[in-house]
Amino acid sequence: MAATKTRTIEQLVAEYAEPIADAVGLDVDDDDRTLSGFTRLLSDAADMLSPADCTREWLEDAAEALTALGYVDTDTARQAILARVDGLLYEAKSDLESC
């Protein structure tokens, strides 16, 4: 069985906040580096895209999943959510960079 990569909010913010914000014309500030700020940044970025754009759905799904972090009480559940968010943001970032 392959080892699962452990992710943190800080890692996700460092990897995805700037490229996603830049792609849609937003700025990243210190507040956007917190869980709630990053969630809001993803929602704001999604709002800048067409409702028919699959990237918008990935960003909305990632923001929704991050909101769910406040409701989980085990590290296993937290890591599952962070892994899902990582996958969604990887797809969104790749798609935005190719446009």
PDB file of C-alpha atoms in Angstrom:
ATOM      1  CA  MET A   1       0.000   0.000   0.000  1.00  0.00           C
ATOM      2  CA  ALA A   2       1.377   3.413  -0.987  1.00  0.00           C
ATOM      3  CA  ALA A   3       1.889   6.044   1.671  1.00  0.00           C
ATOM      4  CA  THR A   4      -0.584   8.923   1.621  1.00  0.00           C
ATOM      5  CA  LYS A   5       0.968  12.362   1.337  1.00  0.00           C
ATOM      6  CA  THR A   6       0.134  14.451   4.410  1.00  0.00           C
ATOM      7  CA  ARG A   7      -1.037  17.963   3.544  1.00  0.00           C
ATOM      8  CA  THR A   8      -1.564  21.091   5.634  1.00  0.00           C
ATOM      9  CA  ILE A   9      -3.524  24.261   5.003  1.00  0.00           C
ATOM     10  CA  GLU A  10      -0.251  26.170   4.928  1.00  0.00           C
ATOM     11  CA  GLN A  11       1.096  23.926   2.154  1.00  0.00           C
ATOM     12  CA  LEU A  12      -2.066  24.272   0.101  1.00  0.00           C
ATOM     13  CA  VAL A  13      -2.044  28.055   0.477  1.00  0.00           C
ATOM     14  CA  ALA A  14       1.645  28.239  -0.470  1.00  0.00           C
ATOM     15  CA  GLU A  15       1.116  26.094  -3.550  1.00  0.00           C
ATOM     16  CA  TYR A  16      -2.209  27.368  -4.862  1.00  0.00           C
ATOM     17  CA  ALA A  17      -3.206  30.821  -3.553  1.00  0.00           C
ATOM     18  CA  GLU A  18      -0.963  33.012  -5.728  1.00  0.00           C
ATOM     19  CA  PRO A  19      -1.352  31.151  -9.046  1.00  0.00           C
ATOM     20  CA  ILE A  20      -5.128  30.884  -8.748  1.00  0.00           C
ATOM     21  CA  ALA A  21      -5.534  34.506  -7.627  1.00  0.00           C
ATOM     22  CA  ASP A  22      -3.224  35.750 -10.387  1.00  0.00           C
ATOM     23  CA  ALA A  23      -5.116  33.786 -13.043  1.00  0.00           C
ATOM     24  CA  VAL A  24      -8.395  35.538 -12.215  1.00  0.00           C
ATOM     25  CA  GLY A  25      -6.986  38.968 -11.361  1.00  0.00           C
ATOM     26  CA  LEU A  26      -7.159  38.887  -7.553  1.00  0.00           C
ATOM     27  CA  ASP A  27      -4.523  39.863  -5.009  1.00  0.00           C
ATOM     28  CA  VAL A  28      -3.465  37.666  -2.105  1.00  0.00           C
ATOM     29  CA  ASP A  29      -3.064  39.326   1.279  1.00  0.00           C
ATOM     30  CA  ASP A  30      -2.112  37.984   4.714  1.00  0.00           C
ATOM     31  CA  ASP A  31      -5.723  37.157   5.583  1.00  0.00           C
ATOM     32  CA  ASP A  32      -5.949  34.919   2.490  1.00  0.00           C
ATOM     33  CA  ARG A  33      -3.269  32.728   4.057  1.00  0.00           C
ATOM     34  CA  THR A  34      -5.609  31.631   6.864  1.00  0.00           C
ATOM     35  CA  LEU A  35      -8.149  28.827   6.476  1.00  0.00           C
ATOM     36  CA  SER A  36     -11.124  31.195   6.322  1.00  0.00           C
ATOM     37  CA  GLY A  37      -9.291  33.662   4.088  1.00  0.00           C
ATOM     38  CA  PHE A  38      -8.146  30.946   1.689  1.00  0.00           C
ATOM     39  CA  THR A  39     -11.678  29.552   1.541  1.00  0.00           C
ATOM     40  CA  ARG A  40     -12.992  33.034   0.725  1.00  0.00           C
ATOM     41  CA  LEU A  41     -10.257  33.541  -1.894  1.00  0.00           C
ATOM     42  CA  LEU A  42     -11.288  30.319  -3.649  1.00  0.00           C
ATOM     43  CA  SER A  43     -14.941  31.379  -3.590  1.00  0.00           C
ATOM     44  CA  ASP A  44     -14.063  34.822  -4.945  1.00  0.00           C
ATOM     45  CA  ALA A  45     -11.934  33.256  -7.697  1.00  0.00           C
ATOM     46  CA  ALA A  46     -14.808  30.924  -8.616  1.00  0.00           C
ATOM     47  CA  ASP A  47     -17.169  33.900  -8.830  1.00  0.00           C
ATOM     48  CA  MET A  48     -14.871  35.469 -11.440  1.00  0.00           C
ATOM     49  CA  LEU A  49     -15.378  32.502 -13.792  1.00  0.00           C
ATOM     50  CA  SER A  50     -18.270  31.503 -16.009  1.00  0.00           C
ATOM     51  CA  PRO A  51     -20.861  29.233 -14.366  1.00  0.00           C
ATOM     52  CA  ALA A  52     -20.258  26.759 -17.211  1.00  0.00           C
ATOM     53  CA  ASP A  53     -16.503  26.600 -16.514  1.00  0.00           C
ATOM     54  CA  CYS A  54     -15.461  23.326 -14.836  1.00  0.00           C
ATOM     55  CA  THR A  55     -12.674  25.229 -13.073  1.00  0.00           C
ATOM     56  CA  ARG A  56     -15.333  27.228 -11.253  1.00  0.00           C
ATOM     57  CA  GLU A  57     -16.853  23.985  -9.966  1.00  0.00           C
ATOM     58  CA  TRP A  58     -13.457  22.713  -8.766  1.00  0.00           C
ATOM     59  CA  LEU A  59     -12.836  25.956  -6.863  1.00  0.00           C
ATOM     60  CA  GLU A  60     -16.333  25.924  -5.341  1.00  0.00           C
ATOM     61  CA  ASP A  61     -15.957  22.276  -4.329  1.00  0.00           C
ATOM     62  CA  ALA A  62     -12.555  22.997  -2.760  1.00  0.00           C
ATOM     63  CA  ALA A  63     -13.960  25.955  -0.797  1.00  0.00           C
ATOM     64  CA  GLU A  64     -16.881  23.827   0.390  1.00  0.00           C
ATOM     65  CA  ALA A  65     -14.535  21.021   1.469  1.00  0.00           C
ATOM     66  CA  LEU A  66     -12.337  23.477   3.384  1.00  0.00           C
ATOM     67  CA  THR A  67     -15.422  24.709   5.224  1.00  0.00           C
ATOM     68  CA  ALA A  68     -16.060  21.098   6.286  1.00  0.00           C
ATOM     69  CA  LEU A  69     -12.707  20.990   8.099  1.00  0.00           C
ATOM     70  CA  GLY A  70     -14.319  22.732  11.055  1.00  0.00           C
ATOM     71  CA  TYR A  71     -16.691  19.807  11.481  1.00  0.00           C
ATOM     72  CA  VAL A  72     -14.240  16.897  11.525  1.00  0.00           C
ATOM     73  CA  ASP A  73     -12.640  15.642  14.684  1.00  0.00           C
ATOM     74  CA  THR A  74     -10.117  13.070  13.509  1.00  0.00           C
ATOM     75  CA  ASP A  75      -6.805  13.519  11.783  1.00  0.00           C
ATOM     76  CA  THR A  76      -7.765  10.819   9.279  1.00  0.00           C
ATOM     77  CA  ALA A  77     -10.883  12.715   8.226  1.00  0.00           C
ATOM     78  CA  ARG A  78      -8.948  15.979   8.094  1.00  0.00           C
ATOM     79  CA  GLN A  79      -6.288  14.447   5.850  1.00  0.00           C
ATOM     80  CA  ALA A  80      -8.951  12.968   3.581  1.00  0.00           C
ATOM     81  CA  ILE A  81     -10.484  16.418   3.118  1.00  0.00           C
ATOM     82  CA  LEU A  82      -7.112  18.073   2.545  1.00  0.00           C
ATOM     83  CA  ALA A  83      -6.184  15.412  -0.014  1.00  0.00           C
ATOM     84  CA  ARG A  84      -9.468  16.027  -1.849  1.00  0.00           C
ATOM     85  CA  VAL A  85      -8.877  19.791  -1.802  1.00  0.00           C
ATOM     86  CA  ASP A  86      -5.333  19.245  -3.076  1.00  0.00           C
ATOM     87  CA  GLY A  87      -6.664  17.243  -6.032  1.00  0.00           C
ATOM     88  CA  LEU A  88      -9.355  19.797  -6.853  1.00  0.00           C
ATOM     89  CA  LEU A  89      -6.926  22.716  -6.675  1.00  0.00           C
ATOM     90  CA  TYR A  90      -4.331  20.879  -8.748  1.00  0.00           C
ATOM     91  CA  GLU A  91      -6.922  20.492 -11.513  1.00  0.00           C
ATOM     92  CA  ALA A  92      -8.104  24.099 -11.186  1.00  0.00           C
ATOM     93  CA  LYS A  93      -4.571  25.513 -11.215  1.00  0.00           C
ATOM     94  CA  SER A  94      -3.572  23.398 -14.212  1.00  0.00           C
ATOM     95  CA  ASP A  95      -6.671  24.451 -16.108  1.00  0.00           C
ATOM     96  CA  LEU A  96      -6.192  28.138 -15.298  1.00  0.00           C
ATOM     97  CA  GLU A  97      -2.528  28.035 -16.325  1.00  0.00           C
ATOM     98  CA  SER A  98      -3.416  26.514 -19.695  1.00  0.00           C
ATOM     99  CA  CYS A  99      -5.860  29.323 -20.570  1.00  0.00           C
TER     100      CYS A  99
END
